[in-house]
Short mmCIF file of N, CA and C in Angstrom, two decimals:
data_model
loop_
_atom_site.label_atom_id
_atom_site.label_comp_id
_atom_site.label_asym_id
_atom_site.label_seq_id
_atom_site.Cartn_x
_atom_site.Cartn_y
_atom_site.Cartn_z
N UNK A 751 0.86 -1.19 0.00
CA UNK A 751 0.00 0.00 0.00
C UNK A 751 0.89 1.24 0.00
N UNK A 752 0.45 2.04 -0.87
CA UNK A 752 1.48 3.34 -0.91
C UNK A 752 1.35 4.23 0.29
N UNK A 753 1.59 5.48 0.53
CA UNK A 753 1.20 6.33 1.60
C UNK A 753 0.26 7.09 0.96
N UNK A 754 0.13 7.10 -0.17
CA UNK A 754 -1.16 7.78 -0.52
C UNK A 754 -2.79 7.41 -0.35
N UNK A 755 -2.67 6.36 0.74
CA UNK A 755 -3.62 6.12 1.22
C UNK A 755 -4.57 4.92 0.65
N UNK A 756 -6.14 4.38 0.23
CA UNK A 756 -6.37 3.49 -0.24
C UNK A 756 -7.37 4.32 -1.02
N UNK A 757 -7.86 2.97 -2.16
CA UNK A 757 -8.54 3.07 -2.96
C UNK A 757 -10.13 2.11 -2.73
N UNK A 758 -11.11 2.24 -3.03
CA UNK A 758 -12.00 1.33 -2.68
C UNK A 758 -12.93 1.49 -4.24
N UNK A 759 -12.87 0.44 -4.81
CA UNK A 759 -13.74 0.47 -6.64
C UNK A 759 -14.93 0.13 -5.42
N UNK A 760 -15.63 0.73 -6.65
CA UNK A 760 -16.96 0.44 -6.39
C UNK A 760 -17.94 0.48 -8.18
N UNK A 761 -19.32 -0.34 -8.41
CA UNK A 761 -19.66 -0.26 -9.65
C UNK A 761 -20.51 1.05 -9.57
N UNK A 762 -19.92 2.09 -11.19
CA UNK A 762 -20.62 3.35 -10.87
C UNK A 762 -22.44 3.30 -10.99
N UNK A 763 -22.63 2.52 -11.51
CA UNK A 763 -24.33 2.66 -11.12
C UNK A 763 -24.73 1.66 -10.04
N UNK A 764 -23.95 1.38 -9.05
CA UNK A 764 -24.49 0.83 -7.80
C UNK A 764 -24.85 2.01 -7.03
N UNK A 765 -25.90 2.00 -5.92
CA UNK A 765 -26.61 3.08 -5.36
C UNK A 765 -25.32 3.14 -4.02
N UNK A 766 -24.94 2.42 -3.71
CA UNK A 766 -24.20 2.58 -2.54
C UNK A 766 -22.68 1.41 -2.47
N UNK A 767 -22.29 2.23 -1.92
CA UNK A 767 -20.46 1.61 -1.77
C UNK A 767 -20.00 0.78 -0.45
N UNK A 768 -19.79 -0.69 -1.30
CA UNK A 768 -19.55 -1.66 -0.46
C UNK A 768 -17.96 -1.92 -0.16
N UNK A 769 -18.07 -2.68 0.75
CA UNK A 769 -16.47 -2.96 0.89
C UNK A 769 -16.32 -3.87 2.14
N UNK A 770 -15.20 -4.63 2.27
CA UNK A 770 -15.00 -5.35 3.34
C UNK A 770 -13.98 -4.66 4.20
N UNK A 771 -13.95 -5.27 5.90
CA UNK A 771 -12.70 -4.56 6.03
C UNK A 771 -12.26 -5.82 7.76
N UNK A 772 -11.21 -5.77 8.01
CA UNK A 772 -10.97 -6.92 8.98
C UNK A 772 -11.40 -6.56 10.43
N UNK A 773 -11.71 -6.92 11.22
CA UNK A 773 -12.35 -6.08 12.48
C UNK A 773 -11.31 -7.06 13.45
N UNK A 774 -10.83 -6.30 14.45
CA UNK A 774 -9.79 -6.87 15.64
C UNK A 774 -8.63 -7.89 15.06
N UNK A 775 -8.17 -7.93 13.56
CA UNK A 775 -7.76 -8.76 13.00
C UNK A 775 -8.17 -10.27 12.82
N UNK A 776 -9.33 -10.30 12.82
CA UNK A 776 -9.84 -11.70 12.35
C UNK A 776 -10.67 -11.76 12.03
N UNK A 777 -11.64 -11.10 12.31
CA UNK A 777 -13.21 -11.42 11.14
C UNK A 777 -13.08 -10.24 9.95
N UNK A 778 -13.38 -11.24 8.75
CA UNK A 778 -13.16 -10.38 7.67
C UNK A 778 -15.20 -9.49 7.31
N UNK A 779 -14.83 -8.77 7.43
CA UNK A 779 -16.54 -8.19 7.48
C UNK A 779 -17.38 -7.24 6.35
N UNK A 780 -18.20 -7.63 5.99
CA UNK A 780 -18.84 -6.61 5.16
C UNK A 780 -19.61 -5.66 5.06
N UNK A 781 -19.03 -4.33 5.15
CA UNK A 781 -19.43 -3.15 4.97
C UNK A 781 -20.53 -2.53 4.07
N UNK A 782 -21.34 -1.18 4.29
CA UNK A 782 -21.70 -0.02 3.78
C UNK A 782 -20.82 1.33 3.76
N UNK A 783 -19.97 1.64 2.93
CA UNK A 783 -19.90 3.00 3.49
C UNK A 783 -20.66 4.28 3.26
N UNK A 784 -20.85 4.56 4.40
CA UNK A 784 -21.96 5.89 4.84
C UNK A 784 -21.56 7.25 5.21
N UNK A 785 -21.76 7.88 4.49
CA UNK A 785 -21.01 9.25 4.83
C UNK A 785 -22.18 9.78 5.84
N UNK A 786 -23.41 9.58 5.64
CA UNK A 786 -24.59 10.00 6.40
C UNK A 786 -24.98 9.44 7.76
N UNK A 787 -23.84 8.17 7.95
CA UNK A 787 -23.31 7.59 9.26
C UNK A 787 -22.96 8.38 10.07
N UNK A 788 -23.30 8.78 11.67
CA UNK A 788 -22.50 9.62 12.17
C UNK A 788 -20.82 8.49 12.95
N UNK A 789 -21.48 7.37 13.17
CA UNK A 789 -20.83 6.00 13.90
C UNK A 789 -21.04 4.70 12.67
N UNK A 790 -19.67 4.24 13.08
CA UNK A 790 -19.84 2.56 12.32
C UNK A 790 -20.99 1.99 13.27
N UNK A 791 -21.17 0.91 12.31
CA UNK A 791 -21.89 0.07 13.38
C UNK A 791 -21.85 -1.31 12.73
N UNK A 792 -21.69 -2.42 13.48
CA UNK A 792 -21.37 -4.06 13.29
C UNK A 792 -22.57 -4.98 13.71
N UNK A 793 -22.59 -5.23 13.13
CA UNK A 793 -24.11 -6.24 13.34
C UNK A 793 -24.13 -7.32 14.47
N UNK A 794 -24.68 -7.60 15.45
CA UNK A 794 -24.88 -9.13 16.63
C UNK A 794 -23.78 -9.74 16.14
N UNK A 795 -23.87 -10.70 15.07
CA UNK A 795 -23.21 -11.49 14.70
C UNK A 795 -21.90 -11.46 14.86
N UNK A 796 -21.13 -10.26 14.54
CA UNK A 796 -20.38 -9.60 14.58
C UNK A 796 -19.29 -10.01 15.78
N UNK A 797 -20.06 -8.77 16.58
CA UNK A 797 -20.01 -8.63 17.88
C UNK A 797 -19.71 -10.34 18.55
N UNK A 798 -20.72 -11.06 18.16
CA UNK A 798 -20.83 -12.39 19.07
C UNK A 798 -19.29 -12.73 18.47
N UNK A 799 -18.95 -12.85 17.70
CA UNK A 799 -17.84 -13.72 16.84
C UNK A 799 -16.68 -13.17 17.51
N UNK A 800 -16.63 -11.88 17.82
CA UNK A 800 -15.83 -11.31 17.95
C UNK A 800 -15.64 -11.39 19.81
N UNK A 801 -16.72 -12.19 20.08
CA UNK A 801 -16.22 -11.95 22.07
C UNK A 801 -16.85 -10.72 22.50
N UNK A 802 -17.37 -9.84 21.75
CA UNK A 802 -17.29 -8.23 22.41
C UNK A 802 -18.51 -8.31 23.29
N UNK A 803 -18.48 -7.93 24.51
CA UNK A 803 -19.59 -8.12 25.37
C UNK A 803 -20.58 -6.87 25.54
N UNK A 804 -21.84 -7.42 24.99
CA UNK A 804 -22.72 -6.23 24.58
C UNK A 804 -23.56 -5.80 25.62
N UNK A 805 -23.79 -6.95 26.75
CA UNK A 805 -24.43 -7.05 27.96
C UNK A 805 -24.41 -6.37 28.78
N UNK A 806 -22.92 -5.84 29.09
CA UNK A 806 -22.78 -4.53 29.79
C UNK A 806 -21.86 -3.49 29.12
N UNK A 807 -22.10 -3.77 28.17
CA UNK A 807 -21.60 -2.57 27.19
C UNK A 807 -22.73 -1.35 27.77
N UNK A 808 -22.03 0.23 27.82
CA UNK A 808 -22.93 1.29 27.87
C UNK A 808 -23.75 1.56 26.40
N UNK A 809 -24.58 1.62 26.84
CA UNK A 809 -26.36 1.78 25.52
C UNK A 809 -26.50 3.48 25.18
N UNK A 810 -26.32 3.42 23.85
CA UNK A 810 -26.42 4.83 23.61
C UNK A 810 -27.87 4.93 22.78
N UNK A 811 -28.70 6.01 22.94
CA UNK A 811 -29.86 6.18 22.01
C UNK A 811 -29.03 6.83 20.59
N UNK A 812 -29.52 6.21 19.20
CA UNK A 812 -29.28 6.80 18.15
C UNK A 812 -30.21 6.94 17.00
N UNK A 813 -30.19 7.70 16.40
CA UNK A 813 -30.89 7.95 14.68
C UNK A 813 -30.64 6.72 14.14
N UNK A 814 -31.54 5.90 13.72
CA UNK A 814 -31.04 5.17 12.28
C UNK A 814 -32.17 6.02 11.07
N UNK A 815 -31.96 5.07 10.21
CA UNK A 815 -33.31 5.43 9.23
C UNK A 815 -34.48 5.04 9.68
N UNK A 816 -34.07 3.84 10.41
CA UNK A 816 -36.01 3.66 10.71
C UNK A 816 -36.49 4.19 11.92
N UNK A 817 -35.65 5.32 12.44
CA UNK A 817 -35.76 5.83 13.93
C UNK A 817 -34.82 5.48 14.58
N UNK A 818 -35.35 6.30 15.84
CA UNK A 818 -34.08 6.38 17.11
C UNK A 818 -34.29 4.90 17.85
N UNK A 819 -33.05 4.53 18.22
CA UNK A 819 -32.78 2.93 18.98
C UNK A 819 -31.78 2.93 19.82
N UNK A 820 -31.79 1.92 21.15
CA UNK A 820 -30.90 1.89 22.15
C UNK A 820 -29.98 0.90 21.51
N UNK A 821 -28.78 1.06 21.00
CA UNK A 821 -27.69 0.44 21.00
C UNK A 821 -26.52 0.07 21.65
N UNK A 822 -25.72 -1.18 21.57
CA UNK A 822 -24.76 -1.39 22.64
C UNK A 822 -23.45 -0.45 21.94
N UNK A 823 -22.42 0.26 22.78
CA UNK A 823 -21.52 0.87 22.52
C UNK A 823 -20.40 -0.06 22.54
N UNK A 824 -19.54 -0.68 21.68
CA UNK A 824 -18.30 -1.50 21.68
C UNK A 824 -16.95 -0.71 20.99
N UNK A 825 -16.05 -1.81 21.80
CA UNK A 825 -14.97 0.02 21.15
C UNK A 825 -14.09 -1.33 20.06
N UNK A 826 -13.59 -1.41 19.15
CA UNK A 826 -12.91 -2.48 17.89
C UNK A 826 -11.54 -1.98 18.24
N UNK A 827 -10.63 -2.79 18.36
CA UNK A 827 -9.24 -2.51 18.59
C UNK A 827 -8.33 -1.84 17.14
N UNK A 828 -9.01 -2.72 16.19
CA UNK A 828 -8.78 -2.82 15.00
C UNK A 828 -9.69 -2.63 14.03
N UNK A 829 -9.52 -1.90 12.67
CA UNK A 829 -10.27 -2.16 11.80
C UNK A 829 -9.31 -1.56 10.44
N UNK A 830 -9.19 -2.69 9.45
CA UNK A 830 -8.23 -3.01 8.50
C UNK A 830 -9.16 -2.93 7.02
N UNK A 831 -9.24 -1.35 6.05
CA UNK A 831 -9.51 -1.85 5.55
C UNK A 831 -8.36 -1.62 4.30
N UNK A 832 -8.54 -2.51 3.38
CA UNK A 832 -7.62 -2.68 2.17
C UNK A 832 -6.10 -2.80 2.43
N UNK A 833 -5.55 -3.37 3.88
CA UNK A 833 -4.18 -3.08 4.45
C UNK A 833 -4.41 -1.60 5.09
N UNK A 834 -5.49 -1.01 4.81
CA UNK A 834 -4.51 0.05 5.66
C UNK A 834 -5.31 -0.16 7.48
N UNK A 835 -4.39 0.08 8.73
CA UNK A 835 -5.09 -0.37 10.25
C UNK A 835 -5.66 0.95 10.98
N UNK A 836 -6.37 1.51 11.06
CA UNK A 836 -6.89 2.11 12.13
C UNK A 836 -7.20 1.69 13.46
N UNK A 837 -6.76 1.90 15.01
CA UNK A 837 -6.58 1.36 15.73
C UNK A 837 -7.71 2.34 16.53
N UNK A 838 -8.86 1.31 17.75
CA UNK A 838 -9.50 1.86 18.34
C UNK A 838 -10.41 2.53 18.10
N UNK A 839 -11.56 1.74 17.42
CA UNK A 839 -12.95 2.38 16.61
C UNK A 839 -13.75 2.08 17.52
N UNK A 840 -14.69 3.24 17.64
CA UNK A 840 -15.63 2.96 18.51
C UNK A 840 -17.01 2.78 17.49
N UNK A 841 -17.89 1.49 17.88
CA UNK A 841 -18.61 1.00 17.05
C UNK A 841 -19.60 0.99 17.50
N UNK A 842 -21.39 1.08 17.00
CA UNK A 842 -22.59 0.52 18.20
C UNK A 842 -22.76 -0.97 17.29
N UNK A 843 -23.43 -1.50 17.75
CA UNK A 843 -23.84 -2.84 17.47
C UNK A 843 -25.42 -2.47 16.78
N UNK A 844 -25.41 -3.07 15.99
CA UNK A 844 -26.95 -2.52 15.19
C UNK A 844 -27.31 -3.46 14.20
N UNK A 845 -28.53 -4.07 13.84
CA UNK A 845 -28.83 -5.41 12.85
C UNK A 845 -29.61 -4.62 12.33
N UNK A 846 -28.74 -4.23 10.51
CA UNK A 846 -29.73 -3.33 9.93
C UNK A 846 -30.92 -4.08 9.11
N UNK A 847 -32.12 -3.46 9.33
CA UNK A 847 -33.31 -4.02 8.96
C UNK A 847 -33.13 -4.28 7.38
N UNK A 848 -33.61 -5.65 7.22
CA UNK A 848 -33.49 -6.26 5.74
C UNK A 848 -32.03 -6.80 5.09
N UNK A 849 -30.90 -6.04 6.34
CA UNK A 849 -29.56 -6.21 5.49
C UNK A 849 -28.60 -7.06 7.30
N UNK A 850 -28.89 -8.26 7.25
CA UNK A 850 -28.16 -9.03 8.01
C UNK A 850 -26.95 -9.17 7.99
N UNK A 851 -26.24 -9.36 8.60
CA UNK A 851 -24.37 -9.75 8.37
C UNK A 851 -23.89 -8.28 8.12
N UNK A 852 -24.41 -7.04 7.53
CA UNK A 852 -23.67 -5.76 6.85
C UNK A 852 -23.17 -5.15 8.40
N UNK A 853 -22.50 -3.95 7.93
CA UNK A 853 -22.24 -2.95 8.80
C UNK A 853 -21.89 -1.45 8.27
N UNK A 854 -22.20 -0.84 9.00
CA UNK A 854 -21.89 0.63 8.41
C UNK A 854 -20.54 0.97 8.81
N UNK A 855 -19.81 2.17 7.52
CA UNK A 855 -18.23 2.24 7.99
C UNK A 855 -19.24 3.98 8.17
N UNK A 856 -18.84 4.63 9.27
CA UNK A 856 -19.45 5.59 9.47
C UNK A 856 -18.43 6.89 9.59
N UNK A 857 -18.75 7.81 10.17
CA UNK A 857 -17.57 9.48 10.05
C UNK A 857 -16.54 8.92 10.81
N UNK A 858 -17.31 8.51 12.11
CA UNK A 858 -15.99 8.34 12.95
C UNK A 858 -14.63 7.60 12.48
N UNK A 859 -15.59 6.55 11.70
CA UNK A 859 -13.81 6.15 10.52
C UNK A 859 -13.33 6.61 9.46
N UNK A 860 -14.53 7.04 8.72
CA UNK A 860 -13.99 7.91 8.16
C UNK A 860 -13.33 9.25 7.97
N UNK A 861 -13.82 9.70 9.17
CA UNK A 861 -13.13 11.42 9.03
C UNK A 861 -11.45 11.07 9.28
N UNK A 862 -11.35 9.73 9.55
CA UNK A 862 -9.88 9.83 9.10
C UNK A 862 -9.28 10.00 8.45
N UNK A 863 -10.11 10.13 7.16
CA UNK A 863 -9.31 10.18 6.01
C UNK A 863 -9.94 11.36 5.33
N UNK A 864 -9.30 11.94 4.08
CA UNK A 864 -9.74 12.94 3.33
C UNK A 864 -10.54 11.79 2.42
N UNK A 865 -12.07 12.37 1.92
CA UNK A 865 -12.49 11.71 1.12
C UNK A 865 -12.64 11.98 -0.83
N UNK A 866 -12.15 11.25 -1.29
CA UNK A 866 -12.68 11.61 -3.03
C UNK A 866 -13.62 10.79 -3.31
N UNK A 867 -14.40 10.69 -4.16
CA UNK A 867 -15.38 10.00 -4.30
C UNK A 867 -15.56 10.34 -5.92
N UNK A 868 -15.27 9.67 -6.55
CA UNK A 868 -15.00 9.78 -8.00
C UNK A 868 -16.58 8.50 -8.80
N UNK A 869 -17.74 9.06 -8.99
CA UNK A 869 -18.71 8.14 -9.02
C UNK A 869 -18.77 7.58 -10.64
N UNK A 870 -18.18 8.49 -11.66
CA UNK A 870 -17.83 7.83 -12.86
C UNK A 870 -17.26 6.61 -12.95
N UNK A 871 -15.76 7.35 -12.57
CA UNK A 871 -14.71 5.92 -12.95
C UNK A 871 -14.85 5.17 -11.41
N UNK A 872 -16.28 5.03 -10.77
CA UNK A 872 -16.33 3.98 -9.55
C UNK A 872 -14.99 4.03 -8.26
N UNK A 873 -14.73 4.83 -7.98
CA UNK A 873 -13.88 4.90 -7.17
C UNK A 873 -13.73 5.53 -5.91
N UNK A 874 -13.60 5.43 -4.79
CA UNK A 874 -13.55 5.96 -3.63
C UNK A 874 -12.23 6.17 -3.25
N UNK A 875 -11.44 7.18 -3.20
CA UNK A 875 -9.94 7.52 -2.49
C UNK A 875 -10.11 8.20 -1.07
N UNK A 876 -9.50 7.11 0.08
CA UNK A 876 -9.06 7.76 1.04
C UNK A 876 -7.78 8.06 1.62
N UNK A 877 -7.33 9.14 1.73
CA UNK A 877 -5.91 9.41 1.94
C UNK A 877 -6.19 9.99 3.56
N UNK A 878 -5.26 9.41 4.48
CA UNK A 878 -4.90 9.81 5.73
C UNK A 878 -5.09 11.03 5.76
N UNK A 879 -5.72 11.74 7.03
CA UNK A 879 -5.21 12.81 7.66
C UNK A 879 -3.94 13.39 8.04
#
């Protein structure tokens, strides 16, 4: 990976931009990215696979699209996408309606990076802060 940060294709007449990315270094996971995300968020499944204990995790109220919901707050040590590591994401746990297994990559990971978003030639560039 160069230092110029990563690239993420995406197909230009798909409505929304998918992508995988590794969570705590071992579950390989599949994403939404959401600029309209204020927080990632990882689905049960997720979470369960991953050990993260949601039980007494602190519950935050949030916006989704289908309304406001009490979610568990989990913090990801890791989250890897395309090689590049961001360390210490804070994530809610959320099973988005109709879309099982997904997760949202939200600001909080993303404002790490400067975003391009090139929707012709399908492409998403994020370069580090």
């Amino acid at each position: 990976l160069g230092s110029g940060g990563l690239t993420i294709r995406f197909s230009p007449d798909a409505g929304q931009i998918t992508t995988r990315a590794v969570l705590n270094r071992r579950l390989d996971q599949p994403f939404v990215v959401d600029t309209g995300a204020t927080m990632v968020t990882i689905p049960s499944s997720a979470a369960r696979t991953l050990g993260l204990d949601v039980h007494s995790s602190r519950r935050q109220t949030i916006m989704t699209a289908g309304g406001m919901i009490e979610a568990p707050e989990v913090r990801l040590e890791a989250v890897e996408l395309e090689g590049w590591l961001e360390a210490d994401v804070t994530a809610f746990v959320v099973d988005l309606p109709g879309r099982p297994g997904l997760g949202l990559l939200g600001l909080n990971y993303l404002n790490r990076f400067r975003l391009n978003v090139d929707h012709g030639a399908g492409e998403l560039k994020l370069e580090p802060r």
